[in-house]
Short mmCIF file of C-alpha atoms and ligand atoms in Angstrom, two decimals:
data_model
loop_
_atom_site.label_atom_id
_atom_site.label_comp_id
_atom_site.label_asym_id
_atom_site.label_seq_id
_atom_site.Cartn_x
_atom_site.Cartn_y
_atom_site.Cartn_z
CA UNK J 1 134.84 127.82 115.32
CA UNK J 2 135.15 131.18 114.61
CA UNK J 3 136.65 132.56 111.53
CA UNK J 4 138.55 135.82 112.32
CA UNK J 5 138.44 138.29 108.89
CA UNK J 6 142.03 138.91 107.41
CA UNK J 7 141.91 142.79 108.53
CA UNK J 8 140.86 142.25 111.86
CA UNK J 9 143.72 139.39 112.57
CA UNK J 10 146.77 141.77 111.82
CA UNK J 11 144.85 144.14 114.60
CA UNK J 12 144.04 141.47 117.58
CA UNK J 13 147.29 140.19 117.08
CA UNK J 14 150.75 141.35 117.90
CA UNK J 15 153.55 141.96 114.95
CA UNK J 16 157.01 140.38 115.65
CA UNK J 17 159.00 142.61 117.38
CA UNK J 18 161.86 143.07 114.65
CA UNK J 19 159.16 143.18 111.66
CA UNK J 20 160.49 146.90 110.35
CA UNK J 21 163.83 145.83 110.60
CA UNK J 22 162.76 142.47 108.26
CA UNK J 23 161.00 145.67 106.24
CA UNK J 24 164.28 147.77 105.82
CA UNK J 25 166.25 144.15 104.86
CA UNK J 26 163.67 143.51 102.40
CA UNK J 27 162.72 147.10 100.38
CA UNK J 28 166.95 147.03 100.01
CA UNK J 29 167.10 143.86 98.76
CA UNK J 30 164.51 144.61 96.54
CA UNK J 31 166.31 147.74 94.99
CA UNK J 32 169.70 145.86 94.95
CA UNK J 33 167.85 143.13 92.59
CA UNK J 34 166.22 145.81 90.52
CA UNK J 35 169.01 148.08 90.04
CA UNK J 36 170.40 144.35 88.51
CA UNK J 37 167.22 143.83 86.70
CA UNK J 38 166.65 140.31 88.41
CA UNK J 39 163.15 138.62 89.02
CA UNK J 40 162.72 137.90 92.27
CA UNK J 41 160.90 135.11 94.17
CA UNK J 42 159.86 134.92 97.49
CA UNK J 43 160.00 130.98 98.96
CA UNK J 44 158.39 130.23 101.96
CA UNK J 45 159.32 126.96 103.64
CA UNK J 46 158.70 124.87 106.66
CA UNK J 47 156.14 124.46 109.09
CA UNK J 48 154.41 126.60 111.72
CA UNK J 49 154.13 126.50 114.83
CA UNK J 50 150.78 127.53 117.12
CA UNK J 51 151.79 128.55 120.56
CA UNK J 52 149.69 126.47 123.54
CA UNK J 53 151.17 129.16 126.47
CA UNK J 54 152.81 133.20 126.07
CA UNK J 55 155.51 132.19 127.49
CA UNK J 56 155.50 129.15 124.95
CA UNK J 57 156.55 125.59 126.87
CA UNK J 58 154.29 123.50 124.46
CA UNK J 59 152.85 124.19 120.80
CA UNK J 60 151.11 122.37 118.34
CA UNK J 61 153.28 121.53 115.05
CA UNK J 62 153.58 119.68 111.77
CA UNK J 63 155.72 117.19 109.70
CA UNK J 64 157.29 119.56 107.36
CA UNK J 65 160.75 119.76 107.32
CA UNK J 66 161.36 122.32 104.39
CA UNK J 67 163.35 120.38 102.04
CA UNK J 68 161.12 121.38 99.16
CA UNK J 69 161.20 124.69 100.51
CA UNK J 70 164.86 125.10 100.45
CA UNK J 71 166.08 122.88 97.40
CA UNK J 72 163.69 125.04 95.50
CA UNK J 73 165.87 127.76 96.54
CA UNK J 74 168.87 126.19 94.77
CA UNK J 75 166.94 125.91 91.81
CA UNK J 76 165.85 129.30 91.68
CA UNK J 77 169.15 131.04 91.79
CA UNK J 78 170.70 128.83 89.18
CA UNK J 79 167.77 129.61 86.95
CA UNK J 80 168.59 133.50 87.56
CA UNK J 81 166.53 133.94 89.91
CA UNK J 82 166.99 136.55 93.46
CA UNK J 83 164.98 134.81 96.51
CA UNK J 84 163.23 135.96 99.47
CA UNK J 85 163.38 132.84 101.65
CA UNK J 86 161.01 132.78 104.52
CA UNK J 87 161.91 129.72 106.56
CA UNK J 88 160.64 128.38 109.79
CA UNK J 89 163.90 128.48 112.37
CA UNK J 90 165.25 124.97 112.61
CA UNK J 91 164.40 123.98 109.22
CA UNK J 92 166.46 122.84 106.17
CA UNK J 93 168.20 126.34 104.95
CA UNK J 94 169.47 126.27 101.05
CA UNK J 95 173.10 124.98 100.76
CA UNK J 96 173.67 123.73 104.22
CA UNK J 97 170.89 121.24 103.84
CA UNK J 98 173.38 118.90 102.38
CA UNK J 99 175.52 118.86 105.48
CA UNK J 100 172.53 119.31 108.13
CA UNK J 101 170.51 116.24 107.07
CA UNK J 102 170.16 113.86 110.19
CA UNK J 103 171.23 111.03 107.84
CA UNK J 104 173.79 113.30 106.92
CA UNK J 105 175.93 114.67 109.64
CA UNK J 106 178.81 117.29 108.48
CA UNK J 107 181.10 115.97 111.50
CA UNK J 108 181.25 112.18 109.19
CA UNK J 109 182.30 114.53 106.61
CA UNK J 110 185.37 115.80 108.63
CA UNK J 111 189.03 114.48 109.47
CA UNK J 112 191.73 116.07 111.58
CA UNK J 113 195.17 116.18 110.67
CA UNK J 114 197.49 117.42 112.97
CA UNK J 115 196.30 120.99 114.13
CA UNK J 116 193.82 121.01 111.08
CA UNK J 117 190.91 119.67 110.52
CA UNK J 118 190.09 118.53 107.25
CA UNK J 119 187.62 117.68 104.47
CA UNK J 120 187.29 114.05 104.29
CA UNK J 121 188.87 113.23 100.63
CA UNK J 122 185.49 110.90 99.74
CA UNK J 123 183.02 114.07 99.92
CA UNK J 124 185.81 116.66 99.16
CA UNK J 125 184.26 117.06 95.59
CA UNK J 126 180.52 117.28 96.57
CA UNK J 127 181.48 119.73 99.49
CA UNK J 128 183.44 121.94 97.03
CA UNK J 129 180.34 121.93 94.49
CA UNK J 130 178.01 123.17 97.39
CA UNK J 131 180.42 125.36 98.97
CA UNK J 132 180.97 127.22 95.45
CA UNK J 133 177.41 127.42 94.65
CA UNK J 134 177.06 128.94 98.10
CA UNK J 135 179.55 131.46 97.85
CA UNK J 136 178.59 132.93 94.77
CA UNK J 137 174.82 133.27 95.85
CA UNK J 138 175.89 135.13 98.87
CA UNK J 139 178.88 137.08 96.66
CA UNK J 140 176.34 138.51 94.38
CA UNK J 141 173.59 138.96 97.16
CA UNK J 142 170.65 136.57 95.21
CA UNK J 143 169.08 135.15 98.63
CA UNK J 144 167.91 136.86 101.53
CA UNK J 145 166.71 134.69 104.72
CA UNK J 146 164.14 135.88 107.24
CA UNK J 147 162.78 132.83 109.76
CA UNK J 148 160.25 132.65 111.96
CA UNK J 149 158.83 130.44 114.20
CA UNK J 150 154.84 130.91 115.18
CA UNK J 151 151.50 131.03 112.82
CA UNK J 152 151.06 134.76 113.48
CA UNK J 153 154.87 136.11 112.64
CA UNK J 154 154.66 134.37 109.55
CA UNK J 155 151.88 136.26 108.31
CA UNK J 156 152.94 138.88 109.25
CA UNK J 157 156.06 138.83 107.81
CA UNK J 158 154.12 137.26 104.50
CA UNK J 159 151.93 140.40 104.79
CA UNK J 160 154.98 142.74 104.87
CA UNK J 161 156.79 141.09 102.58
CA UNK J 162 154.43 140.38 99.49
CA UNK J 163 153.51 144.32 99.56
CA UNK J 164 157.13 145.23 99.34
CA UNK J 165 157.49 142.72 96.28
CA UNK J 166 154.36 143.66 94.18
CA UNK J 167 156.38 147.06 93.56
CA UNK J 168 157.78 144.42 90.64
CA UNK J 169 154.57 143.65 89.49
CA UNK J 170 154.66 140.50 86.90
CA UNK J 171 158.46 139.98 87.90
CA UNK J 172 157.92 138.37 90.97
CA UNK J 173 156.86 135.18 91.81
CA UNK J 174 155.46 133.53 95.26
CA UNK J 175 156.12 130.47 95.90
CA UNK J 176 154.30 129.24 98.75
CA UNK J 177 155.72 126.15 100.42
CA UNK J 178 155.12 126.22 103.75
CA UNK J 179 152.61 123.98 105.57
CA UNK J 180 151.27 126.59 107.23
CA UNK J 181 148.58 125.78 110.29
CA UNK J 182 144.95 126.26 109.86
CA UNK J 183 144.29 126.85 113.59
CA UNK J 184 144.98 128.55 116.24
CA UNK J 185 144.53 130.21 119.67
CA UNK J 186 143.64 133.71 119.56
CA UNK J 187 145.75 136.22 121.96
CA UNK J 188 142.81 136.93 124.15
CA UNK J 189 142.16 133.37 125.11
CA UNK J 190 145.99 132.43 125.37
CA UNK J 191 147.24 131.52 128.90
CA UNK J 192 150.74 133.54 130.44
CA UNK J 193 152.07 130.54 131.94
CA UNK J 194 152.59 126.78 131.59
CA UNK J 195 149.65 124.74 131.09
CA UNK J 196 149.68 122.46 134.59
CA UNK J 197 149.19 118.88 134.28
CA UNK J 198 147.50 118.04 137.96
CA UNK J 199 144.09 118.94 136.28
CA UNK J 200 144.19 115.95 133.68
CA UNK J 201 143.54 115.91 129.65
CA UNK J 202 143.81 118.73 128.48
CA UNK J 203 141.16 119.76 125.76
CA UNK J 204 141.98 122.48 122.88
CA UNK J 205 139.68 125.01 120.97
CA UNK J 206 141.88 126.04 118.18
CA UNK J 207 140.38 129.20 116.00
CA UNK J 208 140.50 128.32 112.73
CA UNK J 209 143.29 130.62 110.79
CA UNK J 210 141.94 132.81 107.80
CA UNK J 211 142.71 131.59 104.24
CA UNK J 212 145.92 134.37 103.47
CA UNK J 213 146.11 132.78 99.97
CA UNK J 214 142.60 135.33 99.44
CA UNK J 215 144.11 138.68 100.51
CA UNK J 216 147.76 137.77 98.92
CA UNK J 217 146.32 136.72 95.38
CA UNK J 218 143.33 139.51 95.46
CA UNK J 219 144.98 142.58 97.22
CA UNK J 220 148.79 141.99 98.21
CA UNK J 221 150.39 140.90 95.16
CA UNK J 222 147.79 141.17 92.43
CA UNK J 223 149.91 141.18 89.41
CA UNK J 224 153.13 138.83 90.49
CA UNK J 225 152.96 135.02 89.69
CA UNK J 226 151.19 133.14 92.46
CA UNK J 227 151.96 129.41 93.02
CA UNK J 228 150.06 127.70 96.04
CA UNK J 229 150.69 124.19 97.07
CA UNK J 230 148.25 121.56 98.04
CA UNK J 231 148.76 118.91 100.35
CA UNK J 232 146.79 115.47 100.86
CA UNK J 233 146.78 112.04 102.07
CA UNK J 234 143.98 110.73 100.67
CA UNK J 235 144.80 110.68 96.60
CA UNK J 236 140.73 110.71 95.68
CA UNK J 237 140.97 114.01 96.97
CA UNK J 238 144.09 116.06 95.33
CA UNK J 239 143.16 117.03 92.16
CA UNK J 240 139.30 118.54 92.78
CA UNK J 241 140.94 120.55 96.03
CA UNK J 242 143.96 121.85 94.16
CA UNK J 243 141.25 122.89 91.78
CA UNK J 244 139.10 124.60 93.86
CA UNK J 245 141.74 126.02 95.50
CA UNK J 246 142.82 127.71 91.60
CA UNK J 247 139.16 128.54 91.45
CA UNK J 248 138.07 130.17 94.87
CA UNK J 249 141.64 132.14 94.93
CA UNK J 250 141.94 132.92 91.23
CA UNK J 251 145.61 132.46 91.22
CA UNK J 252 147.77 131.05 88.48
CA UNK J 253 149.21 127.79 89.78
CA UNK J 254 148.50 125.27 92.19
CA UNK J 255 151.02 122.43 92.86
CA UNK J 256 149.45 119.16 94.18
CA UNK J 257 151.46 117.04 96.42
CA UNK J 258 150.48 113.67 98.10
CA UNK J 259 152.55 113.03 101.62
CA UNK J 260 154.03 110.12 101.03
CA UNK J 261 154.70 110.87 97.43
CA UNK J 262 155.55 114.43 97.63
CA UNK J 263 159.37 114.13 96.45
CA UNK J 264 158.75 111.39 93.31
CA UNK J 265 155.09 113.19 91.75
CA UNK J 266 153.59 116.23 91.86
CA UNK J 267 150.67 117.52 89.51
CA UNK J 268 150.50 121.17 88.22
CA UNK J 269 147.09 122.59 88.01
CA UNK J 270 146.35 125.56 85.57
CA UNK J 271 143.14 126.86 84.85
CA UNK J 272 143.08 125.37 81.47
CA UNK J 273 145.52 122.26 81.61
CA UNK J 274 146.87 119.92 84.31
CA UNK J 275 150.02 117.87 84.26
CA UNK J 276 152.10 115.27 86.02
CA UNK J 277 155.83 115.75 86.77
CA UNK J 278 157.48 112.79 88.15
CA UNK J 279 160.61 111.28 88.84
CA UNK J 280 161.99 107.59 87.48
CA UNK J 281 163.91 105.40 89.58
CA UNK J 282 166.41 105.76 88.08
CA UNK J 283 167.18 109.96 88.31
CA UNK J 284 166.15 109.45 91.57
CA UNK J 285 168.53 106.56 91.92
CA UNK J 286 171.01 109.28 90.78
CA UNK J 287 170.25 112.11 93.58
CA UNK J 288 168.04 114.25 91.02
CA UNK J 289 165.45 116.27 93.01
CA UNK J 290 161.86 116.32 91.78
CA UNK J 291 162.50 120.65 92.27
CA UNK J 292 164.91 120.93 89.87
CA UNK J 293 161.97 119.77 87.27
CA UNK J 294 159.38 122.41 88.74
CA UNK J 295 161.76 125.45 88.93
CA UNK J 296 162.37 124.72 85.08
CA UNK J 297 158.32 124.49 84.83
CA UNK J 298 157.77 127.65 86.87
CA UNK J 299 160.65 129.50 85.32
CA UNK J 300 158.88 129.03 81.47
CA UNK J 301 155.62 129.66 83.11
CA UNK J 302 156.83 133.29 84.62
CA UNK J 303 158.49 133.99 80.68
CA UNK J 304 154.90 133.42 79.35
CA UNK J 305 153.34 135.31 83.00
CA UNK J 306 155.49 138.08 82.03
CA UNK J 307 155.15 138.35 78.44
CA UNK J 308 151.76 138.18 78.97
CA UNK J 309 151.23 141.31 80.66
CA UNK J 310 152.71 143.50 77.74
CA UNK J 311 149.63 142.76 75.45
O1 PMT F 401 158.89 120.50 103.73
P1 PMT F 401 158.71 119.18 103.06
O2 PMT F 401 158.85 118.04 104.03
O3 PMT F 401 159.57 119.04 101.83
O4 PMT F 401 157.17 119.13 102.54
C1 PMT F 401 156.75 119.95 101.51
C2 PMT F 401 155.24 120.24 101.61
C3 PMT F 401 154.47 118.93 101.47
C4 PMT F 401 154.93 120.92 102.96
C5 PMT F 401 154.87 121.21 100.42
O5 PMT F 401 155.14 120.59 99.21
C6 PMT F 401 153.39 121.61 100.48
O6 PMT F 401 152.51 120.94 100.01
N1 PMT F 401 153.10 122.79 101.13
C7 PMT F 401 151.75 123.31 101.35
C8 PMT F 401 151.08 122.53 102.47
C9 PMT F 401 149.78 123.14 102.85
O7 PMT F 401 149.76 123.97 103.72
O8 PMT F 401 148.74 122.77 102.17
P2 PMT F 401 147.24 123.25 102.50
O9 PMT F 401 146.40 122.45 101.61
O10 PMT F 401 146.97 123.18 103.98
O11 PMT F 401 147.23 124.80 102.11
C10 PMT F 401 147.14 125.21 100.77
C11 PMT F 401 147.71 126.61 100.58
O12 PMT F 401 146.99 127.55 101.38
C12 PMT F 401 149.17 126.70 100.96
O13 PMT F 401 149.91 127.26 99.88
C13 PMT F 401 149.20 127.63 102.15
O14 PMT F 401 150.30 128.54 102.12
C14 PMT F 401 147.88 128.39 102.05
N2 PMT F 401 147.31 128.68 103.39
C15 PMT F 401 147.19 127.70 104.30
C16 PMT F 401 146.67 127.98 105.56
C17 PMT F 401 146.25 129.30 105.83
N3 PMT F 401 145.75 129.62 107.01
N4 PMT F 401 146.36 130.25 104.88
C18 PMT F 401 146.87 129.96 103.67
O15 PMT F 401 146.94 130.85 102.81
#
């Protein structure tokens, strides 16, 4: 497989076609929060997606639905935080999560009464909690949303984004949820039209992706908090990769999630210290989210990150 260079992959492929308007949004979003004096984060969230066709019939996906992604959001802004939020389109967004849920539909939620329609009275207090928590995010401009939808816009819009956010220096933070695909098919080898079926299997050579977490950590962002994620299945494997993820990007933080466990554990990995956060039965029992207990985490490991950088 051949391994593309980071430099060279921003010039063989094509940017999205609205990436300086996504660059205006962002550089005044950016002077709105420092004009406030805010730290900013910038979430990323969701899957990606890896195009089989140009004009795109069939692609090659993952699990991820972004709920980490976007309840981290929530987290964030109550803990005084402004957020970039780079979603994949169709994924869970911060707020409206808790109506889009397949298991929770915002129609069941819903009564009409005469000409109106109506907020069911048995969610009327949970609705009004979310609603409020909404309003005010959006009333004092703390969350900006940019989505995308293939491999390639994402970095670019990670590219484009992380540059305009190092201008803070220690007073961001990244916060890099996404699954994001490690292959790919490069443009020149990318069909126009719909694969056909009458020939058979079909058989894939993917390109593998390169690493982003290098450039982002070493040249992007260089003096903002960086905190990767690492995802397995097989739990002998976790800790050493989320480790030698810390060591071969020299970033700060590396969160280690297992699948099926992903929303009751997850380990922290520092350079000098590692450390299990889980959830009972019983908070979960309650609706607690495993994110409220890493934003708190994250949010005394910035204080130190930025106090820090003053010696
Ligand atoms: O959305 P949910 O259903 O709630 O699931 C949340 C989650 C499990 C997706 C999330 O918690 C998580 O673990 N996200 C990272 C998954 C992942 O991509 O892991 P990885 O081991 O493949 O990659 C490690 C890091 O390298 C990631 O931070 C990724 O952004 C980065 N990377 C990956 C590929 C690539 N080509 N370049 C990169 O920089």
């Amino acid at each position: 497989m051949e391994i593309q260079g980071e430099d060279d992959y921003f010039v063989k492929n094509t940017p999205p076609k609205n990436i300086e308007e996504v660059e205006k949004k962002t550089k005044e979003f950016l002077n709105f929060q420092i004009e406030k004096d805010r730290r900013v984060v910038l979430v990323t969230s969701g899957g990606t997606t890896v195009p089989l066709e140009n004009q795109t019939v069939r692609f090659v996906d993952n699990f991820s639905a972004g709920t980490r992604g976007s309840a981290s959001v929530e987290y964030f802004i109550e803990q005084g935080y402004a957020v970039i939020f780079l979603y994949r389109q169709h994924s869970l967004r911060p707020y409206s999560r808790h109506y889009s849920h397949s298991k929770n539909c915002f129609l069941d939620m819903l009564d009409i009464d005469n000409d109106n329609i109506i907020v069911n009275n048995k969610y009327n207090s949970f609705m009004k909690i979310i609603l409020e928590k909404y309003k005010k995010a959006k009333a004092e401009n703390l969350l900006l949303e940019i989505d995308f939808f293939t491999v390639k816009d994402y970095f670019f819009y990670l590219n484009k984004i992380t540059k305009i956010l190092s201008t803070i220096e220690e007073k961001a933070m990244y916060y890099l949820a996404a699954a994001v695909s490690d292959f790919f098919i490069p443009p020149e080898r990318m069909v126009e039209h719909k694969i056909q079926s009458r020939a058979g299997g079909l058989n894939l050579s993917l390109d593998q992706v390169p690493k982003f977490l290098k450039p982002l950590v070493s040249e992007w962002a260089p003096k903002g908090l960086i905190v990767s994620f690492k995802l397995e299945t097989d739990p002998d494997l976790l800790i050493s990769k989320a480790r030698q993820a810390l060591d071969r990007y020299g970033h700060q933080i590396v969160i280690g999630n297992m699948l099926l466990t992903r929303k009751r554990v997850v380990h922290f990995i520092t350079k000098d210290a590692e450390r299990k956060i889980e959830m009972s039965d019983e908070e979960l029992k309650n609706g607690m989210e495993i994110e409220t207990k890493i934003i708190s985490e994250l949010k005394i490991k910035h204080d130190n990150w930025i106090e820090q950088s003053k010696n």
